[in-house]
Tab-separated table of C-alpha atoms in Angstrom:
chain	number	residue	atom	x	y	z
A	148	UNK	CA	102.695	68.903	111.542
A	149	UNK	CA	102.192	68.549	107.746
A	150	UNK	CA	102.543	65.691	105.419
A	151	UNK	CA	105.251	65.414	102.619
A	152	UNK	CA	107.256	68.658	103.757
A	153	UNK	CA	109.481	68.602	100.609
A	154	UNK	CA	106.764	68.511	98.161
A	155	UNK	CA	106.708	71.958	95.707
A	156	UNK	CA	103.631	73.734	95.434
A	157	UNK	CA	102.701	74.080	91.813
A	158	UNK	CA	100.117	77.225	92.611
A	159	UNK	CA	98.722	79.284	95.545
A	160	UNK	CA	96.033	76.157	97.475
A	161	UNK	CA	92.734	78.001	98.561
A	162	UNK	CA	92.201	77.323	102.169
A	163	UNK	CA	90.713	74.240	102.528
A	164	UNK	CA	86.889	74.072	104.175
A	165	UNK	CA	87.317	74.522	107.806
A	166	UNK	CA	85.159	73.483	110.678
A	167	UNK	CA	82.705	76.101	112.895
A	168	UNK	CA	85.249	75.212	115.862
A	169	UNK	CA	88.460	75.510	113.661
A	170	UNK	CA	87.100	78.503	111.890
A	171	UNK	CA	86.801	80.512	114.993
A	172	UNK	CA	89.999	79.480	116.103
A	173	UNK	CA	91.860	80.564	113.187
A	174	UNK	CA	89.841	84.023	113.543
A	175	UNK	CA	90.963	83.839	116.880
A	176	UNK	CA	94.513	83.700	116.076
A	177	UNK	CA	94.128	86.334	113.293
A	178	UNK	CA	92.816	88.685	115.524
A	179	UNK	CA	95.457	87.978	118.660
A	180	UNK	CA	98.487	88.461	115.856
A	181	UNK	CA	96.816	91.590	114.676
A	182	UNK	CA	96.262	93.094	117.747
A	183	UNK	CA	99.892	92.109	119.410
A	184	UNK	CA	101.525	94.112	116.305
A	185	UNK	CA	98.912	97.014	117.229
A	186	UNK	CA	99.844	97.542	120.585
A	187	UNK	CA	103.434	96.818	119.900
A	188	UNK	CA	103.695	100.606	118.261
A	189	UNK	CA	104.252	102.298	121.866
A	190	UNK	CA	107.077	99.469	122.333
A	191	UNK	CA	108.469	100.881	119.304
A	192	UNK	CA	108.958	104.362	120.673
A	193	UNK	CA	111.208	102.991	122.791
A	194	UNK	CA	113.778	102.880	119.948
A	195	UNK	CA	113.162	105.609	118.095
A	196	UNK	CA	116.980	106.577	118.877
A	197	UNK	CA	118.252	102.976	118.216
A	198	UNK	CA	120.126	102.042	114.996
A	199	UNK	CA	116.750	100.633	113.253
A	200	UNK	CA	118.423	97.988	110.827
A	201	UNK	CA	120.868	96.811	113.472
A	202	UNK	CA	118.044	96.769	115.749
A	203	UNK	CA	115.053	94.895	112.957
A	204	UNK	CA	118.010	92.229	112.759
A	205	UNK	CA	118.461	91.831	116.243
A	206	UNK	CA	114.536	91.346	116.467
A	207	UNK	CA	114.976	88.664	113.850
A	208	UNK	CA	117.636	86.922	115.137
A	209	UNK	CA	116.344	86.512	118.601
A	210	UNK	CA	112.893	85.487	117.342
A	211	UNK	CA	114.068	83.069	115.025
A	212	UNK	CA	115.837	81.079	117.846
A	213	UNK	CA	113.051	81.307	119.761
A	214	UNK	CA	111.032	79.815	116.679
A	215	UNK	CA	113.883	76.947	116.480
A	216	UNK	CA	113.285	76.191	119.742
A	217	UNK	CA	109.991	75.692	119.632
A	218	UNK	CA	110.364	73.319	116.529
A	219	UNK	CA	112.811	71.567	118.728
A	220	UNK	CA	110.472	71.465	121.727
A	221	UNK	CA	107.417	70.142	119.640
A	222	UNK	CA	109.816	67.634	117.752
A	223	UNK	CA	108.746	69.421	114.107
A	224	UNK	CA	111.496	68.228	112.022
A	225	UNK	CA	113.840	71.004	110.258
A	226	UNK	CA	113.420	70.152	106.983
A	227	UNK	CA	115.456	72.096	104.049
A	228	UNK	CA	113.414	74.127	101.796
A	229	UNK	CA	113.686	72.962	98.123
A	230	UNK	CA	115.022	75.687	95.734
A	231	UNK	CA	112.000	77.019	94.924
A	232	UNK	CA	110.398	77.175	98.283
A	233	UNK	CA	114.141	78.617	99.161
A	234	UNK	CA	113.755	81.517	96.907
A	235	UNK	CA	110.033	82.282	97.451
A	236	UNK	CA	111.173	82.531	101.197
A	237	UNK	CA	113.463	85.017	100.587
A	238	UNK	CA	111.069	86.932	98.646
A	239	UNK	CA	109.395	87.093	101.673
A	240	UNK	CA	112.149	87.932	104.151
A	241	UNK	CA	113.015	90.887	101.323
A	242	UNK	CA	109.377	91.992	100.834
A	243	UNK	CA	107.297	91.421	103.878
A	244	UNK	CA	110.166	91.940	106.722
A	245	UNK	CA	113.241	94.036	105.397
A	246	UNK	CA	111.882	95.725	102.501
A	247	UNK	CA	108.873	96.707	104.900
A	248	UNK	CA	110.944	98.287	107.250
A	249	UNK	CA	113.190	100.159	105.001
A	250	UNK	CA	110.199	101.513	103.518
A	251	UNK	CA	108.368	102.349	106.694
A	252	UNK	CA	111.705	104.529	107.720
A	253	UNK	CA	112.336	106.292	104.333
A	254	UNK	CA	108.385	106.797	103.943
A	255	UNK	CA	107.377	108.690	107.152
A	256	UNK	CA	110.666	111.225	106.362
A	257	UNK	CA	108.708	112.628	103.491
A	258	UNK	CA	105.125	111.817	104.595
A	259	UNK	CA	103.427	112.272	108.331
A	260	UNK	CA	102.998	108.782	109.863
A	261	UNK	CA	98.952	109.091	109.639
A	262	UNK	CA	99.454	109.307	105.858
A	263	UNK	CA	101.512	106.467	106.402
A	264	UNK	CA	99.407	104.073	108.483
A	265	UNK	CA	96.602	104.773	106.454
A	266	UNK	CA	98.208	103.222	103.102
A	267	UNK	CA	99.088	100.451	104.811
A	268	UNK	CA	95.469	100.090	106.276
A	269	UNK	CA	94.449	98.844	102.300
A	270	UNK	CA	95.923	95.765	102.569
A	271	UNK	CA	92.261	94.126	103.399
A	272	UNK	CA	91.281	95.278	99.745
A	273	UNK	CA	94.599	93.952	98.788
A	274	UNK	CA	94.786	90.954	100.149
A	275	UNK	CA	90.851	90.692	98.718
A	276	UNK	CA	91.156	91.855	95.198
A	277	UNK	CA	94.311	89.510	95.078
A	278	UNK	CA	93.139	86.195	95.800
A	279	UNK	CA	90.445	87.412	93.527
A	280	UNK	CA	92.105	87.286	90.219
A	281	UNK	CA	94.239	84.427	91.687
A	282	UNK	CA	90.993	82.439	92.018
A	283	UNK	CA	89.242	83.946	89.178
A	284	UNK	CA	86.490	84.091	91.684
A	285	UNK	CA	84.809	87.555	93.428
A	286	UNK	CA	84.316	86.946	96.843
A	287	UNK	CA	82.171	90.187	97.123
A	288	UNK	CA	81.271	90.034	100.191
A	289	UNK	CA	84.792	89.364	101.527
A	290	UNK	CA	86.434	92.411	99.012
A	291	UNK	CA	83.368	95.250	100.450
A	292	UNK	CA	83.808	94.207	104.123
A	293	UNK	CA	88.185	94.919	103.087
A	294	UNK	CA	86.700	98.297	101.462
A	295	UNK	CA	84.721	98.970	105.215
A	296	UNK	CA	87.820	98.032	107.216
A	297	UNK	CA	89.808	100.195	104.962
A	298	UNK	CA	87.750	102.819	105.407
A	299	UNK	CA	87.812	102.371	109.406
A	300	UNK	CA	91.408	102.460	109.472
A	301	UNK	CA	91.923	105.814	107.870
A	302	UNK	CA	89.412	107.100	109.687
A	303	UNK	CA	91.616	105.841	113.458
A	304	UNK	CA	94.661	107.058	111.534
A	305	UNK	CA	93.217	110.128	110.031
A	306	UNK	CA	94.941	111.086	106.658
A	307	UNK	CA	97.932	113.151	106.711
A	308	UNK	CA	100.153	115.148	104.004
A	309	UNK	CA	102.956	113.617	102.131
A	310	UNK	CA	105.300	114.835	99.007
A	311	UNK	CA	104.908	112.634	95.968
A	312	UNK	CA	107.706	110.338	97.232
A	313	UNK	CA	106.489	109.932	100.366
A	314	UNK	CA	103.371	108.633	98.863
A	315	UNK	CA	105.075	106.460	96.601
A	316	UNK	CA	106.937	105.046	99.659
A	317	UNK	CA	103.575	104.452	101.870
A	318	UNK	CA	102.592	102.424	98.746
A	319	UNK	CA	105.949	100.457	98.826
A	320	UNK	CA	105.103	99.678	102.425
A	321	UNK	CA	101.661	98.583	101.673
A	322	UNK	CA	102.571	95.929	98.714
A	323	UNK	CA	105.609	94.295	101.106
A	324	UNK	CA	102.997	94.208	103.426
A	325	UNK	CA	100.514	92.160	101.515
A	326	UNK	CA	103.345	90.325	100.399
A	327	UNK	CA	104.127	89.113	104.115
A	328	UNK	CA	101.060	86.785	103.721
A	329	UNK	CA	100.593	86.236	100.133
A	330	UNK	CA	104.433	84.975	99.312
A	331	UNK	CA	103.791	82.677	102.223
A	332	UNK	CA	100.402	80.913	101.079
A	333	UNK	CA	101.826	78.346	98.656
A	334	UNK	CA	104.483	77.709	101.332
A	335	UNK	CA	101.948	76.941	104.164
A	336	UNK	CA	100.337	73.629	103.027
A	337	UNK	CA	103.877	71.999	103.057
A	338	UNK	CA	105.939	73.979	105.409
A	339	UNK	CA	103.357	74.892	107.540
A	340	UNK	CA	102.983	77.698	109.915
A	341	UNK	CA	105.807	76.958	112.356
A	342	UNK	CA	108.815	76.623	109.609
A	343	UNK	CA	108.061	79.033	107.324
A	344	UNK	CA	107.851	82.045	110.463
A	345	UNK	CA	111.167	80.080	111.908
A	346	UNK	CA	112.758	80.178	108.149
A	347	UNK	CA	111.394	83.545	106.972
A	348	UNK	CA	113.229	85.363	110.497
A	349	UNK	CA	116.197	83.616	109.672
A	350	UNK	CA	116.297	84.523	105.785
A	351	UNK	CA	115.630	88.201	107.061
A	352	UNK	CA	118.490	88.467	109.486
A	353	UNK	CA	121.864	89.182	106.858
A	354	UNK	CA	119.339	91.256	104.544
A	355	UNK	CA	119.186	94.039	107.115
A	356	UNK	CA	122.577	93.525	108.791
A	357	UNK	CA	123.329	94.169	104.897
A	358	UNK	CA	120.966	97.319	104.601
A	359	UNK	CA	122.163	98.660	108.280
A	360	UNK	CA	126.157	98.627	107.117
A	361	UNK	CA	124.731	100.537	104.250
A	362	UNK	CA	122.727	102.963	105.876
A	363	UNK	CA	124.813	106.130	107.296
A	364	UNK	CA	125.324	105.592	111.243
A	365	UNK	CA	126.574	102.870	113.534
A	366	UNK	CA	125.094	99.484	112.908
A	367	UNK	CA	124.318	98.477	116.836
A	368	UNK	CA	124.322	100.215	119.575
A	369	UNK	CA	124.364	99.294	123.774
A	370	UNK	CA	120.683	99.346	124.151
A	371	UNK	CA	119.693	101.028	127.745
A	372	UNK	CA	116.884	99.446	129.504
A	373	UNK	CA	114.348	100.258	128.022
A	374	UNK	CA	115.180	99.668	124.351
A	375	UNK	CA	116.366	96.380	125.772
A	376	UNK	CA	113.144	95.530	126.932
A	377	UNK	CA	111.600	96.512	123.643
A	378	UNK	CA	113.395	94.438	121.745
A	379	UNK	CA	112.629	91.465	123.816
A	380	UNK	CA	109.154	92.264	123.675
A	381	UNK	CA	109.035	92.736	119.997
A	382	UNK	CA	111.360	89.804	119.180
A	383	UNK	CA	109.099	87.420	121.391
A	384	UNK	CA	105.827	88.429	121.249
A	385	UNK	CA	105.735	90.621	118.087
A	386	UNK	CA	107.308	88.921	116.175
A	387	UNK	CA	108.128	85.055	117.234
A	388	UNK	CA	104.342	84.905	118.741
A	389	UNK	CA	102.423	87.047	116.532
A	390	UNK	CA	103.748	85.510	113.488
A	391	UNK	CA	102.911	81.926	114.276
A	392	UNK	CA	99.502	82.943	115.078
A	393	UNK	CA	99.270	84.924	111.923
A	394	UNK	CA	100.063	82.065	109.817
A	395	UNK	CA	98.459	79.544	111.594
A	396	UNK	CA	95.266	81.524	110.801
A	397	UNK	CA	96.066	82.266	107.201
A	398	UNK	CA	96.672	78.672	106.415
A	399	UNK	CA	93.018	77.918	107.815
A	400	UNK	CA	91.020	80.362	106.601
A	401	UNK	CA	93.365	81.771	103.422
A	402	UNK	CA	94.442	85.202	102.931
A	403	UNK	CA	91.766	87.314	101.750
A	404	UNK	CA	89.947	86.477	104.831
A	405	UNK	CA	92.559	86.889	107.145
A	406	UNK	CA	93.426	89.967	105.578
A	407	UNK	CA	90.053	91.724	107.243
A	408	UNK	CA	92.158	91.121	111.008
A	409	UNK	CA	94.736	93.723	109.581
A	410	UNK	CA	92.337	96.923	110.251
A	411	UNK	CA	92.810	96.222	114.079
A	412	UNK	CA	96.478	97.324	114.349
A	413	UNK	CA	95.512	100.910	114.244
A	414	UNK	CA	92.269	99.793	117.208
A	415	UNK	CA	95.071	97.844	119.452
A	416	UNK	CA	97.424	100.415	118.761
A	417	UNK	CA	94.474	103.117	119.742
A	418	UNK	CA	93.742	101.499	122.873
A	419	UNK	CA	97.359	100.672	124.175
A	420	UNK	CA	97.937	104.333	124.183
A	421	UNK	CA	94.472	105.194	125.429
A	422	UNK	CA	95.674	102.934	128.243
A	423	UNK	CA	99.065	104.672	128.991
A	424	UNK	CA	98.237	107.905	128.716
A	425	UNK	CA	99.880	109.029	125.616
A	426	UNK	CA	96.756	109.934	123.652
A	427	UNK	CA	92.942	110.753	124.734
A	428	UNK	CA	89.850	109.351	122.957
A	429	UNK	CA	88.884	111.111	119.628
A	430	UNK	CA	85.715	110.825	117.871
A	431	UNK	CA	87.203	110.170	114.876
A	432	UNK	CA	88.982	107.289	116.920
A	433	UNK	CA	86.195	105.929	118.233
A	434	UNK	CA	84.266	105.648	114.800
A	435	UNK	CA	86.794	104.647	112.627
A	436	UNK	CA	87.142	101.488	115.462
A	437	UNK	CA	83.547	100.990	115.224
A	438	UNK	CA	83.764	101.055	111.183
A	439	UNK	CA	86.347	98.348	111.768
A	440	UNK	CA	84.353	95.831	113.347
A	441	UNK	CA	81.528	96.620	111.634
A	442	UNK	CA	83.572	95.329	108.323
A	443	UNK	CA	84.645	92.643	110.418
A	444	UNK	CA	81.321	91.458	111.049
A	445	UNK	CA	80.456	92.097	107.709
A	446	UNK	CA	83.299	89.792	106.140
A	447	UNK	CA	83.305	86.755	109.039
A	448	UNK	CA	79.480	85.974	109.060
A	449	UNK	CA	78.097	83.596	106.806
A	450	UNK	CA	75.571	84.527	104.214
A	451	UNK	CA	72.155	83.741	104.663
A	452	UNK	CA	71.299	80.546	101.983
A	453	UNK	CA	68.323	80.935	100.282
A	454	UNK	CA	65.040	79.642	101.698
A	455	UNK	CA	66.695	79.738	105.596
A	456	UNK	CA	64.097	80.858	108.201
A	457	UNK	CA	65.053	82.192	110.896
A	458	UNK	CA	63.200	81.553	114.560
């Protein structure tokens, strides 16, 4: 899948030029991760009464076997991270998985989730401004269309009140987010996409059995059905799916770029409950989803080179 596995990245690798046809598959791939996690949020409800640490390392557990398996099935060899790659995995598994959810939890009890979901919508700009100074490069194009999505996603979320710790939280959950794809970029070149989702789940797993015998309340509980089905579904396609994709797209196109797919969790997650029932269209809604894919289009086309004509 990728050559000299155990070789250590010295520094973040810009994504490498990709082809028309690769290019739109890696946007492809961006876009199906993005929206799976969207429309994943009315799977959530479903265990809003479940333990949620116990329950996170269930989800990691099952979708890090399933990630085994398909290493097994595709004969990609399981190779050992070195020490470095070891620790900057964990950094991920703390950041972009655990910390994310512990934040999440402990940020929406002293903030509404609107307030919430619309933090976490900067991670465009984020992901933008940091492979910005990382580069020492501007991309400006790429950082306003992150600004546009941004700007789309509060407006689908709609901005809520929080206390100043709930705030402070909502940011804590934005920077693990970005750090879900930026801790993984060095690893991608020489992991690739497949281990370091497989090895990231599994590094993930003790961290919040760890946080949920810590946390006041039972650790796991008999799920009924329908928190059993939600965890399959997240643990599957959430999570084992979503995150390949995710990766696979990031390593193609790099992060800042990839970072513009984020703004359509809040649209998938719009439209899934548009589709059940639970909510009815808003005009805010509907805008804020158009502002989206108007920064989308913004950020994904190619500039115009000087002297071009156009027929």
């Amino acid at each position: 899948m990728t050559s000299s596995p155990r070789a250590v990245v010295a520094r973040p690798a810009t994504a490498a030029p990709t082809a028309p046809a690769g290019l739109a598959s890696a946007y492809v791939r961006c876009a199906a991760a993005m929206a799976l996690v969207g429309a994943s949020f009315t799977a959530s409800a479903a265990l809003a009464d479940y333990p949620v640490f116990g329950g996170q390392a269930v989800r990691y557990a099952v979708a890090a076997l399933c990630l085994l398996a398909v290493m097994r099935w595709r004969r990609v060899a399981f190779v050992p991270p070195t020490p470095r790659q070891a620790a900057r995995l964990t950094a991920l598994a703390a950041t972009g998985l655990t910390g994310f959810s512990a934040f999440v939890v402990l940020a929406t009890r002293h903030a509404e989730p609107s307030l919430v979901g619309a933090v976490v919508g900067a991670t465009p700009v984020v992901l933008a401004a940091t492979q910005a100074v990382r580069e020492r490069r501007l991309a400006f194009r790429t950082l306003a269309a992150a600004v546009v999505v941004t700007a789309g996603v509060a407006l689908v979320e709609g901005v809520g009140t929080a206390d100043p710790l709930g705030l402070a939280l909502a940011v804590g959950a934005l920077a693990c987010e970005a750090a879900f794809t930026l801790l993984a970029v060095p690893l991608l070149p020489t992991l690739g996409a497949l281990r370091v989702s497989a090895y990231a789940c599994v590094a993930a797993v003790p961290q919040l059995l760890l946080l949920g015998l810590l946390a006041p309340g039972p650790l796991l509980a008999v799920p009924d059905g329908g928190e059993l089905a939600a965890l399959a579904y997240l643990s599957v396609v959430v999570t084992a799916v979503a995150f390949l994709l995710w990766y696979t797209g990031v390593a193609r196109v790099g992060a800042a770029r990839a970072g513009l797919f984020a703004g359509l969790m809040p649209v998938a997650a719009l439209v899934a409950s548009l589709a059940l029932g639970v909510e009815v269209p808003t005009a805010h809604g509907v805008a804020g989803a158009l502002v989206v894919a108007s920064g989308l289009a913004l950020g994904l086309s190619s500039p115009r080179r000087p002297g071009a004509t156009t027929n």
